[in-house]
Amino acid sequence: MAKFIFMSFTFNMGSNISFTHNIRPLYSADFHRITAGFGKKNFVDYPWTMAESVVGDNLYTTRVCDCTACLITDGEKAMLLHLCPSNKSNLKFNDLLSFISKNIDIMAKDKVQALMLGSKDTVASKNLWNNFSTIFKIFEIPVTTLRNGKWGTNLAYRQSTDEVLISSYPMDLQIRKGKSSGMELLNSHFKDVSISEYDEVVI
């Protein structure tokens, strides 16, 4: 049986988040054009462990399939993780909790929010996803979830506009077919879509 050891925290009930993520589905070509200016140091790359995670202003990663990519922001900085479920070290709950708390003050409930993207219906992939979900539930952090995409998905965050950029080949096809709603595009690509009350889908 897995044994979870939680740090000692004092909870501050209630949330007063005053900023909103704009979640923007867009053409993959536009995604790559925008993120080309972010720099390689802000790119979360293979082998997709906690060590490759980045903290900064403009962050991005690509080809999220059965992995879980997670963006966490606090209004001043952002952290982007892209973890592969086939790497057993990524599945250690306490290590994940410790890593997140070292980089983002997850007790700042009036500031912190998150977005999760990826995952498939395999045991390891769902376990990784559930570890993130459990952390956000424990600390009552609002989170948008975009789960089980049809294809590898690209994810970026641009702090200057507080935008979450999302692209994929299937969404490119839907845009060409005339889908004009951001929610339509997300629902066409992901099996499960849940948008936080603090986020807004735009296009």
PDB file of C-alpha atoms in Angstrom:
ATOM      1  CA  MET A   1       0.000   0.000   0.000  1.00  0.00           C
ATOM      2  CA  ALA A   2       1.307   3.448  -0.926  1.00  0.00           C
ATOM      3  CA  LYS A   3       2.121   5.615   2.050  1.00  0.00           C
ATOM      4  CA  PHE A   4       1.670   9.378   1.665  1.00  0.00           C
ATOM      5  CA  ILE A   5       3.474  11.664   4.086  1.00  0.00           C
ATOM      6  CA  PHE A   6       2.098  15.192   4.042  1.00  0.00           C
ATOM      7  CA  MET A   7       3.917  18.278   5.215  1.00  0.00           C
ATOM      8  CA  SER A   8       2.312  20.336   7.955  1.00  0.00           C
ATOM      9  CA  PHE A   9       0.268  23.224   6.516  1.00  0.00           C
ATOM     10  CA  THR A  10      -2.201  25.712   7.899  1.00  0.00           C
ATOM     11  CA  PHE A  11      -5.106  26.278   5.518  1.00  0.00           C
ATOM     12  CA  ASN A  12      -6.526  29.688   4.694  1.00  0.00           C
ATOM     13  CA  MET A  13     -10.079  29.042   3.551  1.00  0.00           C
ATOM     14  CA  GLY A  14     -11.512  30.942   0.617  1.00  0.00           C
ATOM     15  CA  SER A  15     -10.033  32.224  -2.616  1.00  0.00           C
ATOM     16  CA  ASN A  16      -9.675  35.798  -3.820  1.00  0.00           C
ATOM     17  CA  ILE A  17      -7.977  35.274  -7.194  1.00  0.00           C
ATOM     18  CA  SER A  18      -8.217  38.540  -9.104  1.00  0.00           C
ATOM     19  CA  PHE A  19      -6.686  37.541 -12.461  1.00  0.00           C
ATOM     20  CA  THR A  20      -7.863  35.206 -15.201  1.00  0.00           C
ATOM     21  CA  HIS A  21      -6.030  32.933 -17.599  1.00  0.00           C
ATOM     22  CA  ASN A  22      -7.116  33.360 -21.195  1.00  0.00           C
ATOM     23  CA  ILE A  23      -6.993  29.874 -22.728  1.00  0.00           C
ATOM     24  CA  ARG A  24      -6.430  30.277 -26.462  1.00  0.00           C
ATOM     25  CA  PRO A  25      -6.553  27.368 -28.949  1.00  0.00           C
ATOM     26  CA  LEU A  26      -4.664  28.344 -32.107  1.00  0.00           C
ATOM     27  CA  TYR A  27      -2.986  27.034 -35.244  1.00  0.00           C
ATOM     28  CA  SER A  28       0.153  25.017 -34.585  1.00  0.00           C
ATOM     29  CA  ALA A  29       2.086  27.288 -36.958  1.00  0.00           C
ATOM     30  CA  ASP A  30       1.116  30.304 -34.831  1.00  0.00           C
ATOM     31  CA  PHE A  31       2.012  28.416 -31.649  1.00  0.00           C
ATOM     32  CA  HIS A  32       5.514  27.662 -32.926  1.00  0.00           C
ATOM     33  CA  ARG A  33       5.975  31.211 -34.238  1.00  0.00           C
ATOM     34  CA  ILE A  34       5.097  32.698 -30.829  1.00  0.00           C
ATOM     35  CA  THR A  35       7.123  30.250 -28.744  1.00  0.00           C
ATOM     36  CA  ALA A  36      10.185  30.634 -30.991  1.00  0.00           C
ATOM     37  CA  GLY A  37      10.788  33.860 -29.080  1.00  0.00           C
ATOM     38  CA  PHE A  38      10.588  32.201 -25.659  1.00  0.00           C
ATOM     39  CA  GLY A  39      14.059  30.623 -25.835  1.00  0.00           C
ATOM     40  CA  LYS A  40      15.183  27.024 -25.287  1.00  0.00           C
ATOM     41  CA  LYS A  41      15.781  27.622 -21.571  1.00  0.00           C
ATOM     42  CA  ASN A  42      12.005  27.991 -21.176  1.00  0.00           C
ATOM     43  CA  PHE A  43      11.223  24.750 -23.039  1.00  0.00           C
ATOM     44  CA  VAL A  44      10.274  21.607 -21.080  1.00  0.00           C
ATOM     45  CA  ASP A  45      11.952  18.851 -23.082  1.00  0.00           C
ATOM     46  CA  TYR A  46      12.543  15.084 -23.056  1.00  0.00           C
ATOM     47  CA  PRO A  47      12.984  12.949 -20.918  1.00  0.00           C
ATOM     48  CA  TRP A  48      10.079  14.760 -19.201  1.00  0.00           C
ATOM     49  CA  THR A  49      10.922  14.427 -15.538  1.00  0.00           C
ATOM     50  CA  MET A  50      10.731  16.973 -12.726  1.00  0.00           C
ATOM     51  CA  ALA A  51      14.333  17.940 -13.495  1.00  0.00           C
ATOM     52  CA  GLU A  52      13.288  19.352 -16.883  1.00  0.00           C
ATOM     53  CA  SER A  53      10.524  21.538 -15.392  1.00  0.00           C
ATOM     54  CA  VAL A  54      10.959  25.282 -15.807  1.00  0.00           C
ATOM     55  CA  VAL A  55       9.975  28.376 -13.816  1.00  0.00           C
ATOM     56  CA  GLY A  56       9.752  31.752 -15.506  1.00  0.00           C
ATOM     57  CA  ASP A  57       7.616  34.159 -17.512  1.00  0.00           C
ATOM     58  CA  ASN A  58       7.137  32.465 -20.892  1.00  0.00           C
ATOM     59  CA  LEU A  59       7.089  28.670 -20.840  1.00  0.00           C
ATOM     60  CA  TYR A  60       6.252  25.948 -23.324  1.00  0.00           C
ATOM     61  CA  THR A  61       6.294  22.238 -24.103  1.00  0.00           C
ATOM     62  CA  THR A  62       5.170  20.072 -27.008  1.00  0.00           C
ATOM     63  CA  ARG A  63       3.841  16.623 -27.902  1.00  0.00           C
ATOM     64  CA  VAL A  64       1.910  15.929 -24.696  1.00  0.00           C
ATOM     65  CA  CYS A  65       0.235  12.528 -25.161  1.00  0.00           C
ATOM     66  CA  ASP A  66       0.004  10.092 -22.236  1.00  0.00           C
ATOM     67  CA  CYS A  67       2.143  12.445 -20.138  1.00  0.00           C
ATOM     68  CA  THR A  68       0.646  15.036 -17.816  1.00  0.00           C
ATOM     69  CA  ALA A  69       1.632  18.640 -18.439  1.00  0.00           C
ATOM     70  CA  CYS A  70       0.809  21.033 -15.640  1.00  0.00           C
ATOM     71  CA  LEU A  71       1.004  24.826 -15.521  1.00  0.00           C
ATOM     72  CA  ILE A  72       0.918  26.470 -12.078  1.00  0.00           C
ATOM     73  CA  THR A  73       0.864  30.254 -11.696  1.00  0.00           C
ATOM     74  CA  ASP A  74       0.779  32.625  -8.732  1.00  0.00           C
ATOM     75  CA  GLY A  75       0.301  35.979 -10.471  1.00  0.00           C
ATOM     76  CA  GLU A  76       4.039  36.731 -10.474  1.00  0.00           C
ATOM     77  CA  LYS A  77       5.705  33.621 -11.874  1.00  0.00           C
ATOM     78  CA  ALA A  78       4.753  30.366 -13.492  1.00  0.00           C
ATOM     79  CA  MET A  79       6.002  26.779 -13.398  1.00  0.00           C
ATOM     80  CA  LEU A  80       5.496  24.236 -16.168  1.00  0.00           C
ATOM     81  CA  LEU A  81       5.910  20.493 -15.656  1.00  0.00           C
ATOM     82  CA  HIS A  82       5.686  17.770 -18.323  1.00  0.00           C
ATOM     83  CA  LEU A  83       5.962  14.359 -16.703  1.00  0.00           C
ATOM     84  CA  CYS A  84       6.090  10.998 -18.444  1.00  0.00           C
ATOM     85  CA  PRO A  85       4.188   8.143 -16.738  1.00  0.00           C
ATOM     86  CA  SER A  86       6.646   5.482 -17.918  1.00  0.00           C
ATOM     87  CA  ASN A  87       9.308   6.994 -15.630  1.00  0.00           C
ATOM     88  CA  LYS A  88       8.534   5.546 -12.202  1.00  0.00           C
ATOM     89  CA  SER A  89      10.201   8.448 -10.385  1.00  0.00           C
ATOM     90  CA  ASN A  90       7.474  10.730 -11.757  1.00  0.00           C
ATOM     91  CA  LEU A  91       4.814   8.677  -9.966  1.00  0.00           C
ATOM     92  CA  LYS A  92       6.051   9.364  -6.434  1.00  0.00           C
ATOM     93  CA  PHE A  93       3.376  11.530  -4.841  1.00  0.00           C
ATOM     94  CA  ASN A  94       5.482  12.961  -2.037  1.00  0.00           C
ATOM     95  CA  ASP A  95       8.310  13.887  -4.402  1.00  0.00           C
ATOM     96  CA  LEU A  96       5.859  15.713  -6.665  1.00  0.00           C
ATOM     97  CA  LEU A  97       4.283  17.578  -3.755  1.00  0.00           C
ATOM     98  CA  SER A  98       7.695  18.564  -2.424  1.00  0.00           C
ATOM     99  CA  PHE A  99       8.921  19.712  -5.833  1.00  0.00           C
ATOM    100  CA  ILE A 100       5.864  21.890  -6.490  1.00  0.00           C
ATOM    101  CA  SER A 101       5.932  23.455  -3.028  1.00  0.00           C
ATOM    102  CA  LYS A 102       9.625  24.347  -3.397  1.00  0.00           C
ATOM    103  CA  ASN A 103       8.944  26.323  -6.572  1.00  0.00           C
ATOM    104  CA  ILE A 104       5.459  27.758  -5.991  1.00  0.00           C
ATOM    105  CA  ASP A 105       3.893  28.853  -2.713  1.00  0.00           C
ATOM    106  CA  ILE A 106       0.883  26.565  -2.937  1.00  0.00           C
ATOM    107  CA  MET A 107      -0.405  27.942   0.354  1.00  0.00           C
ATOM    108  CA  ALA A 108      -1.027  31.334  -1.292  1.00  0.00           C
ATOM    109  CA  LYS A 109      -4.589  30.298  -2.025  1.00  0.00           C
ATOM    110  CA  ASP A 110      -5.653  33.763  -3.112  1.00  0.00           C
ATOM    111  CA  LYS A 111      -3.084  33.694  -5.933  1.00  0.00           C
ATOM    112  CA  VAL A 112      -2.357  30.181  -7.139  1.00  0.00           C
ATOM    113  CA  GLN A 113      -4.202  28.462  -9.962  1.00  0.00           C
ATOM    114  CA  ALA A 114      -3.387  25.608 -12.324  1.00  0.00           C
ATOM    115  CA  LEU A 115      -4.053  23.946 -15.650  1.00  0.00           C
ATOM    116  CA  MET A 116      -3.560  20.248 -16.375  1.00  0.00           C
ATOM    117  CA  LEU A 117      -3.377  18.763 -19.865  1.00  0.00           C
ATOM    118  CA  GLY A 118      -2.756  15.286 -21.277  1.00  0.00           C
ATOM    119  CA  SER A 119      -3.097  11.758 -19.876  1.00  0.00           C
ATOM    120  CA  LYS A 120      -4.537   8.571 -21.371  1.00  0.00           C
ATOM    121  CA  ASP A 121      -6.524   5.655 -19.973  1.00  0.00           C
ATOM    122  CA  THR A 122      -3.569   3.508 -18.906  1.00  0.00           C
ATOM    123  CA  VAL A 123      -2.957   2.766 -15.234  1.00  0.00           C
ATOM    124  CA  ALA A 124       0.347   4.666 -14.966  1.00  0.00           C
ATOM    125  CA  SER A 125      -0.967   7.649 -16.923  1.00  0.00           C
ATOM    126  CA  LYS A 126      -4.092   7.911 -14.764  1.00  0.00           C
ATOM    127  CA  ASN A 127      -2.054   7.532 -11.571  1.00  0.00           C
ATOM    128  CA  LEU A 128       0.197  10.435 -12.569  1.00  0.00           C
ATOM    129  CA  TRP A 129      -2.820  12.583 -13.438  1.00  0.00           C
ATOM    130  CA  ASN A 130      -4.490  11.687 -10.152  1.00  0.00           C
ATOM    131  CA  ASN A 131      -1.401  12.710  -8.162  1.00  0.00           C
ATOM    132  CA  PHE A 132      -1.670  16.237  -9.536  1.00  0.00           C
ATOM    133  CA  SER A 133      -5.432  16.259  -9.008  1.00  0.00           C
ATOM    134  CA  THR A 134      -5.041  15.172  -5.396  1.00  0.00           C
ATOM    135  CA  ILE A 135      -2.560  17.955  -4.635  1.00  0.00           C
ATOM    136  CA  PHE A 136      -4.865  20.605  -6.093  1.00  0.00           C
ATOM    137  CA  LYS A 137      -7.831  19.174  -4.223  1.00  0.00           C
ATOM    138  CA  ILE A 138      -5.982  19.107  -0.883  1.00  0.00           C
ATOM    139  CA  PHE A 139      -4.876  22.729  -1.228  1.00  0.00           C
ATOM    140  CA  GLU A 140      -8.129  23.864  -2.874  1.00  0.00           C
ATOM    141  CA  ILE A 141      -6.308  25.264  -5.889  1.00  0.00           C
ATOM    142  CA  PRO A 142      -8.620  26.037  -8.828  1.00  0.00           C
ATOM    143  CA  VAL A 143      -7.637  24.028 -11.886  1.00  0.00           C
ATOM    144  CA  THR A 144      -8.662  23.708 -15.525  1.00  0.00           C
ATOM    145  CA  THR A 145      -8.362  20.126 -16.811  1.00  0.00           C
ATOM    146  CA  LEU A 146      -8.009  19.092 -20.453  1.00  0.00           C
ATOM    147  CA  ARG A 147      -7.659  15.326 -20.514  1.00  0.00           C
ATOM    148  CA  ASN A 148      -7.105  12.626 -23.124  1.00  0.00           C
ATOM    149  CA  GLY A 149      -6.376  14.473 -26.358  1.00  0.00           C
ATOM    150  CA  LYS A 150      -6.635  12.821 -29.767  1.00  0.00           C
ATOM    151  CA  TRP A 151      -3.046  13.686 -30.684  1.00  0.00           C
ATOM    152  CA  GLY A 152       0.120  15.153 -29.214  1.00  0.00           C
ATOM    153  CA  THR A 153      -0.743  18.573 -27.798  1.00  0.00           C
ATOM    154  CA  ASN A 154       1.406  21.693 -27.494  1.00  0.00           C
ATOM    155  CA  LEU A 155       1.101  23.928 -24.423  1.00  0.00           C
ATOM    156  CA  ALA A 156       2.568  27.355 -23.659  1.00  0.00           C
ATOM    157  CA  TYR A 157       2.104  30.200 -21.203  1.00  0.00           C
ATOM    158  CA  ARG A 158       2.753  33.877 -22.014  1.00  0.00           C
ATOM    159  CA  GLN A 159       2.786  35.887 -18.800  1.00  0.00           C
ATOM    160  CA  SER A 160       2.614  39.363 -20.352  1.00  0.00           C
ATOM    161  CA  THR A 161      -0.911  38.620 -21.603  1.00  0.00           C
ATOM    162  CA  ASP A 162      -1.689  35.843 -19.079  1.00  0.00           C
ATOM    163  CA  GLU A 163      -2.445  33.543 -21.993  1.00  0.00           C
ATOM    164  CA  VAL A 164      -2.389  29.766 -22.142  1.00  0.00           C
ATOM    165  CA  LEU A 165      -1.737  28.730 -25.752  1.00  0.00           C
ATOM    166  CA  ILE A 166      -2.818  25.283 -26.954  1.00  0.00           C
ATOM    167  CA  SER A 167      -2.401  23.672 -30.349  1.00  0.00           C
ATOM    168  CA  SER A 168      -2.562  20.274 -32.019  1.00  0.00           C
ATOM    169  CA  TYR A 169      -2.884  18.823 -35.501  1.00  0.00           C
ATOM    170  CA  PRO A 170      -6.546  17.744 -34.994  1.00  0.00           C
ATOM    171  CA  MET A 171      -7.475  21.261 -33.824  1.00  0.00           C
ATOM    172  CA  ASP A 172      -5.738  22.696 -36.908  1.00  0.00           C
ATOM    173  CA  LEU A 173      -8.110  20.604 -39.028  1.00  0.00           C
ATOM    174  CA  GLN A 174     -11.131  21.802 -37.052  1.00  0.00           C
ATOM    175  CA  ILE A 175     -10.092  25.448 -37.436  1.00  0.00           C
ATOM    176  CA  ARG A 176      -9.846  24.920 -41.203  1.00  0.00           C
ATOM    177  CA  LYS A 177     -13.338  23.396 -41.132  1.00  0.00           C
ATOM    178  CA  GLY A 178     -14.639  26.643 -39.651  1.00  0.00           C
ATOM    179  CA  LYS A 179     -14.969  25.949 -35.936  1.00  0.00           C
ATOM    180  CA  SER A 180     -14.916  29.441 -34.455  1.00  0.00           C
ATOM    181  CA  SER A 181     -15.478  28.740 -30.753  1.00  0.00           C
ATOM    182  CA  GLY A 182     -12.573  28.036 -28.409  1.00  0.00           C
ATOM    183  CA  MET A 183     -14.733  25.616 -26.434  1.00  0.00           C
ATOM    184  CA  GLU A 184     -15.703  23.830 -29.654  1.00  0.00           C
ATOM    185  CA  LEU A 185     -12.050  23.326 -30.472  1.00  0.00           C
ATOM    186  CA  LEU A 186     -11.165  22.046 -27.004  1.00  0.00           C
ATOM    187  CA  ASN A 187     -14.145  19.688 -26.933  1.00  0.00           C
ATOM    188  CA  SER A 188     -13.267  18.398 -30.406  1.00  0.00           C
ATOM    189  CA  HIS A 189      -9.777  17.441 -29.247  1.00  0.00           C
ATOM    190  CA  PHE A 190     -10.044  16.386 -25.594  1.00  0.00           C
ATOM    191  CA  LYS A 191     -12.236  13.631 -24.178  1.00  0.00           C
ATOM    192  CA  ASP A 192     -12.747  15.509 -20.893  1.00  0.00           C
ATOM    193  CA  VAL A 193     -12.813  19.310 -20.568  1.00  0.00           C
ATOM    194  CA  SER A 194     -13.370  21.214 -17.321  1.00  0.00           C
ATOM    195  CA  ILE A 195     -12.710  24.964 -17.205  1.00  0.00           C
ATOM    196  CA  SER A 196     -11.980  26.662 -13.884  1.00  0.00           C
ATOM    197  CA  GLU A 197     -14.213  29.551 -12.885  1.00  0.00           C
ATOM    198  CA  TYR A 198     -11.085  31.718 -12.956  1.00  0.00           C
ATOM    199  CA  ASP A 199     -10.231  30.866 -16.579  1.00  0.00           C
ATOM    200  CA  GLU A 200     -11.781  31.958 -19.851  1.00  0.00           C
ATOM    201  CA  VAL A 201     -11.568  30.264 -23.246  1.00  0.00           C
ATOM    202  CA  VAL A 202     -10.938  32.743 -26.049  1.00  0.00           C
ATOM    203  CA  ILE A 203      -9.962  32.625 -29.722  1.00  0.00           C
TER     204      ILE A 203
END
